[in-house]
């Protein structure tokens, strides 16, 4: 797939289908796409394809489940339906701004992912034509333009021609689906936001990604930027000179979002880590247990060793994982390596033909990261990815790299994928390293034991986590501190995790930085979460902790040390000892559990915290 920087402002989830019970399929599809946004949801349906009465729609703020309740079976038996789950960009989270958007006579309705950059200009044009807009969205202009085009186009032209004329007037990015009363079919267009067509015995469908197709479709066709089609029960209709997409068999299975014995997906995913870590390591360690063998990169380890530098680009949790990965690369090779927040990537200064830029991402759809990779490519860098979602835009764009094999991650707060990013990054660093075999062997041996270690930690931790959560809830925002690269990055991830699922503002910093300002925040009882693995920075961390304690802080100490440092703890969370380079894996577990516990006790929907989306596809 060709990657176009201008055309990657994806948003939200859309699903459409022509089938015997199309609306039910749309509601089910939206449920599976909800990770893409959950501010509001809506659907539209045509019951009898020849009928030219206004199209029925329903929409609501909130989750797809709220839409299902509002619909209350009213759309059963509809033959054509489209639906949408939204992450607001233009206009607030209101019923009015929720999709679908309809023409004033209700005969056309449309769902859209992306951003129409010239919506203000188009809106003025529509006002001059006598149209009034009822929402604050950039999307609504499209439906009125289509209405105008259909009503004014010369005789003999098809509805697809009117649709294509409208599309030619848009600037920005979109995945669009539209239905028109009196017409059979769904009009679809892709430009910068993903759309996949699926077909099977039940009918033909269109979706933002393949997830909803598992079990419902046997074949899929990925639309390309610039494609505009009419989907009908008899197949795909394209304009004369346009190639139709090619279908391929749909491989794989859909893993249901089912927390099983756990109350939330997030807790389940934290507990998935022994398995997901085994999966990322599997087949990537040599039979003699000495070397890491992470394959999938276009460049060989020998070629990579000759590079001037390796850049990592990522956002949020993936960025903190990338900082740890960069530390590993610097430690195990002589190559310069640096992690960059993707939206701040200074491509011009750090990219050339003699560099490699790796995108690190769970979803593989994060626009900031895709943009950074695009920039890297523009300045001559080789590009690769470490991605969790197979077939994602990032993995297809880079065409090489390694998958994280964490399995689907549904909770918005990333947990198991963070660990797998760090593990895959460590495997990468070891694969390209030329440190002595003995040193490598020791680390690789301990790496193989990690799934068991994590498993035992997950059994033991509960009581201390609960006490720590109560301390934070009673005494206010915690400060996370660590020292020496690995731990200070875990501290950053800890603060992010806590903020996103408990809404408590947190800061994190290397322990040594406290005295340069932030220590002013500490008062009697302030919680400080101190990450202290038994490494060369242990003594320095002790100093930082004493500085906090003497100003009244309460210390939540996360450590694998059984030495005197534990006496500084107000609450001690003991982790299992392992190789110091593997401390991120053992120390992130209590951090994730702590954030979870605080979130749950505050009554936050930890799997779907406010204002967030699993896949952040806008700049
Ligand atoms: C993680 O808990 C966050 N929800 C967020 O920071 C996320 O890691 C970031 O948006 C990057 O997403 P990606 O890994 O899908 O690229």
Coordinates of N, CA and C in Angstrom, one line a residue, residues 289-369:
X289 N 20.3 -21.4 23.4 CA 19.9 -20.4 24.5 C 20.9 -19.3 24.7
X290 N 21.7 -19.0 23.7 CA 22.8 -18.0 23.9 C 22.4 -16.7 23.2
X291 N 21.8 -16.8 22.0 CA 21.6 -15.6 21.2 C 20.1 -15.3 21.0
X292 N 19.8 -14.0 20.8 CA 18.5 -13.6 20.3 C 18.5 -13.6 18.8
X293 N 17.4 -14.0 18.2 CA 17.3 -14.1 16.7 C 16.0 -13.5 16.3
X294 N 16.0 -12.1 16.3 CA 14.7 -11.5 15.9 C 14.8 -11.2 14.4
X295 N 14.0 -11.9 13.6 CA 14.1 -11.7 12.2 C 13.0 -10.8 11.7
X296 N 13.0 -10.6 10.4 CA 11.9 -9.8 9.8 C 12.3 -8.4 9.3
X297 N 13.6 -8.1 9.5 CA 14.1 -6.8 9.1 C 14.7 -6.8 7.8
X298 N 14.5 -5.8 6.9 CA 15.2 -5.8 5.6 C 16.7 -5.8 5.7
X299 N 17.2 -5.1 6.7 CA 18.7 -5.0 6.9 C 19.1 -6.2 7.8
X300 N 20.3 -6.8 7.4 CA 20.8 -7.9 8.3 C 21.4 -7.3 9.5
X301 N 21.7 -8.1 10.6 CA 22.4 -7.5 11.7 C 23.7 -6.9 11.4
X302 N 24.4 -7.5 10.4 CA 25.7 -6.9 10.0 C 25.5 -5.6 9.4
X303 N 24.5 -5.4 8.6 CA 24.2 -4.1 7.9 C 23.8 -3.1 9.0
X304 N 23.0 -3.5 9.9 CA 22.5 -2.6 10.9 C 23.7 -2.1 11.8
X305 N 24.6 -3.0 12.1 CA 25.8 -2.6 12.9 C 26.6 -1.5 12.2
X306 N 26.5 -1.4 10.9 CA 27.3 -0.4 10.2 C 26.6 1.0 10.2
X307 N 25.3 1.0 10.6 CA 24.6 2.3 10.6 C 25.1 3.3 11.5
X308 N 24.8 4.5 11.2 CA 25.3 5.7 12.0 C 24.4 5.8 13.3
X309 N 23.1 5.6 13.1 CA 22.2 5.7 14.2 C 20.9 5.0 14.0
X310 N 20.2 4.6 15.1 CA 18.9 4.0 15.0 C 17.9 4.9 15.8
X311 N 16.9 5.4 15.1 CA 15.9 6.3 15.7 C 14.7 5.4 16.1
X312 N 14.0 5.7 17.2 CA 12.8 5.0 17.5 C 11.7 6.1 17.5
X313 N 10.6 5.9 16.9 CA 9.5 6.9 16.9 C 8.2 6.3 17.5
X314 N 7.6 6.9 18.4 CA 6.4 6.4 19.0 C 5.7 7.4 19.9
X315 N 4.6 7.0 20.4 CA 3.8 8.0 21.3 C 3.4 7.3 22.6
X316 N 3.2 8.1 23.6 CA 2.6 7.6 24.8 C 3.4 6.4 25.4
X317 N 2.7 5.4 25.7 CA 3.3 4.2 26.3 C 4.3 3.6 25.4
X318 N 4.0 3.6 24.1 CA 5.0 3.1 23.1 C 6.3 3.9 23.1
X319 N 6.2 5.2 23.4 CA 7.4 6.0 23.5 C 8.2 5.6 24.7
X320 N 7.5 5.4 25.8 CA 8.3 5.0 27.0 C 9.0 3.7 26.8
X321 N 8.3 2.8 26.1 CA 8.9 1.5 25.8 C 10.1 1.7 24.8
X322 N 9.9 2.7 23.9 CA 11.0 3.0 23.0 C 12.3 3.6 23.7
X323 N 12.0 4.4 24.7 CA 13.1 4.9 25.5 C 14.0 3.7 26.1
X324 N 13.2 2.7 26.6 CA 13.9 1.6 27.2 C 14.7 0.8 26.0
X325 N 14.0 0.7 24.9 CA 14.6 0.0 23.8 C 15.9 0.7 23.3
X326 N 15.8 2.0 23.3 CA 17.0 2.8 22.9 C 18.2 2.5 23.9
X327 N 17.8 2.5 25.2 CA 18.9 2.2 26.2 C 19.5 0.9 25.9
X328 N 18.7 -0.1 25.6 CA 19.3 -1.4 25.3 C 20.2 -1.4 24.1
X329 N 19.7 -0.7 23.0 CA 20.6 -0.6 21.8 C 21.9 0.1 22.2
X330 N 21.8 1.2 22.9 CA 23.1 1.9 23.3 C 24.0 1.0 24.1
X331 N 23.3 0.2 25.0 CA 24.1 -0.6 25.9 C 24.8 -1.8 25.2
X332 N 24.0 -2.5 24.3 CA 24.5 -3.7 23.7 C 25.2 -3.5 22.3
X333 N 25.2 -2.3 21.8 CA 25.9 -2.1 20.5 C 26.6 -0.8 20.6
X334 N 27.4 -0.5 19.5 CA 28.1 0.8 19.5 C 27.3 1.8 18.7
X335 N 26.1 1.5 18.4 CA 25.3 2.4 17.5 C 24.6 3.4 18.3
X336 N 24.6 4.7 17.8 CA 23.9 5.7 18.5 C 22.4 5.4 18.3
X337 N 21.7 5.6 19.4 CA 20.2 5.3 19.3 C 19.5 6.3 20.2
X338 N 18.4 6.7 19.7 CA 17.6 7.7 20.5 C 16.1 7.5 20.2
X339 N 15.3 7.6 21.2 CA 13.8 7.5 21.0 C 13.2 8.9 20.9
X340 N 12.3 9.1 20.1 CA 11.6 10.4 19.9 C 10.1 10.3 20.0
X341 N 9.5 11.3 20.7 CA 8.1 11.4 20.6 C 7.7 11.7 19.2
X342 N 6.9 10.9 18.6 CA 6.8 10.9 17.1 C 6.4 12.3 16.6
X343 N 5.5 13.0 17.4 CA 5.0 14.3 16.9 C 6.1 15.3 17.0
X344 N 7.2 15.0 17.6 CA 8.3 16.0 17.7 C 9.5 15.5 17.0
X345 N 9.4 14.6 16.1 CA 10.5 13.9 15.4 C 11.3 14.9 14.5
X346 N 12.6 15.2 14.8 CA 13.3 16.1 14.0 C 14.0 15.4 12.8
X347 N 13.2 14.8 11.9 CA 13.7 13.9 10.9 C 14.9 14.5 10.1
X348 N 14.8 15.8 9.8 CA 15.9 16.3 9.0 C 17.3 16.2 9.7
X349 N 17.3 16.4 11.0 CA 18.6 16.3 11.7 C 19.1 14.9 12.0
X350 N 18.2 13.9 12.0 CA 18.6 12.6 12.5 C 18.4 11.5 11.4
X351 N 18.0 11.8 10.2 CA 17.8 10.8 9.2 C 18.7 11.0 8.0
X352 N 19.2 9.9 7.5 CA 20.0 9.8 6.3 C 20.0 8.4 5.8
X353 N 20.6 8.1 4.7 CA 20.6 6.7 4.2 C 21.3 5.8 5.2
X354 N 22.1 6.4 6.0 CA 22.9 5.5 6.9 C 22.2 5.4 8.3
X355 N 20.9 5.5 8.3 CA 20.2 5.4 9.6 C 19.0 4.4 9.4
X356 N 18.5 4.0 10.5 CA 17.3 3.2 10.5 C 16.3 3.8 11.5
X357 N 15.1 4.0 11.1 CA 14.0 4.6 12.0 C 12.9 3.5 12.2
X358 N 12.7 3.2 13.4 CA 11.8 2.1 13.7 C 10.5 2.7 14.4
X359 N 9.4 2.5 13.8 CA 8.1 2.9 14.4 C 7.7 1.8 15.4
X360 N 7.4 2.2 16.6 CA 6.9 1.3 17.7 C 5.5 1.6 18.0
X361 N 4.6 0.6 17.8 CA 3.2 0.9 18.0 C 2.4 -0.3 18.3
X362 N 1.4 -0.2 19.2 CA 0.5 -1.3 19.4 C -0.4 -1.4 18.1
X363 N -1.1 -0.3 17.9 CA -2.2 -0.4 16.8 C -1.6 -0.4 15.4
X364 N -0.5 0.3 15.2 CA 0.1 0.4 13.9 C -0.7 1.4 13.1
X365 N -1.6 2.2 13.8 CA -2.4 3.2 13.1 C -2.2 4.6 13.6
X366 N -1.3 4.8 14.6 CA -1.1 6.1 15.2 C -0.6 7.1 14.2
X367 N -1.3 8.1 14.0 CA -1.0 9.0 12.9 C 0.4 9.7 13.1
X368 N 0.6 10.2 14.4 CA 1.9 10.9 14.7 C 3.1 10.0 14.3
X369 N 2.9 8.7 14.6 CA 4.0 7.8 14.4 C 4.2 7.5 12.9

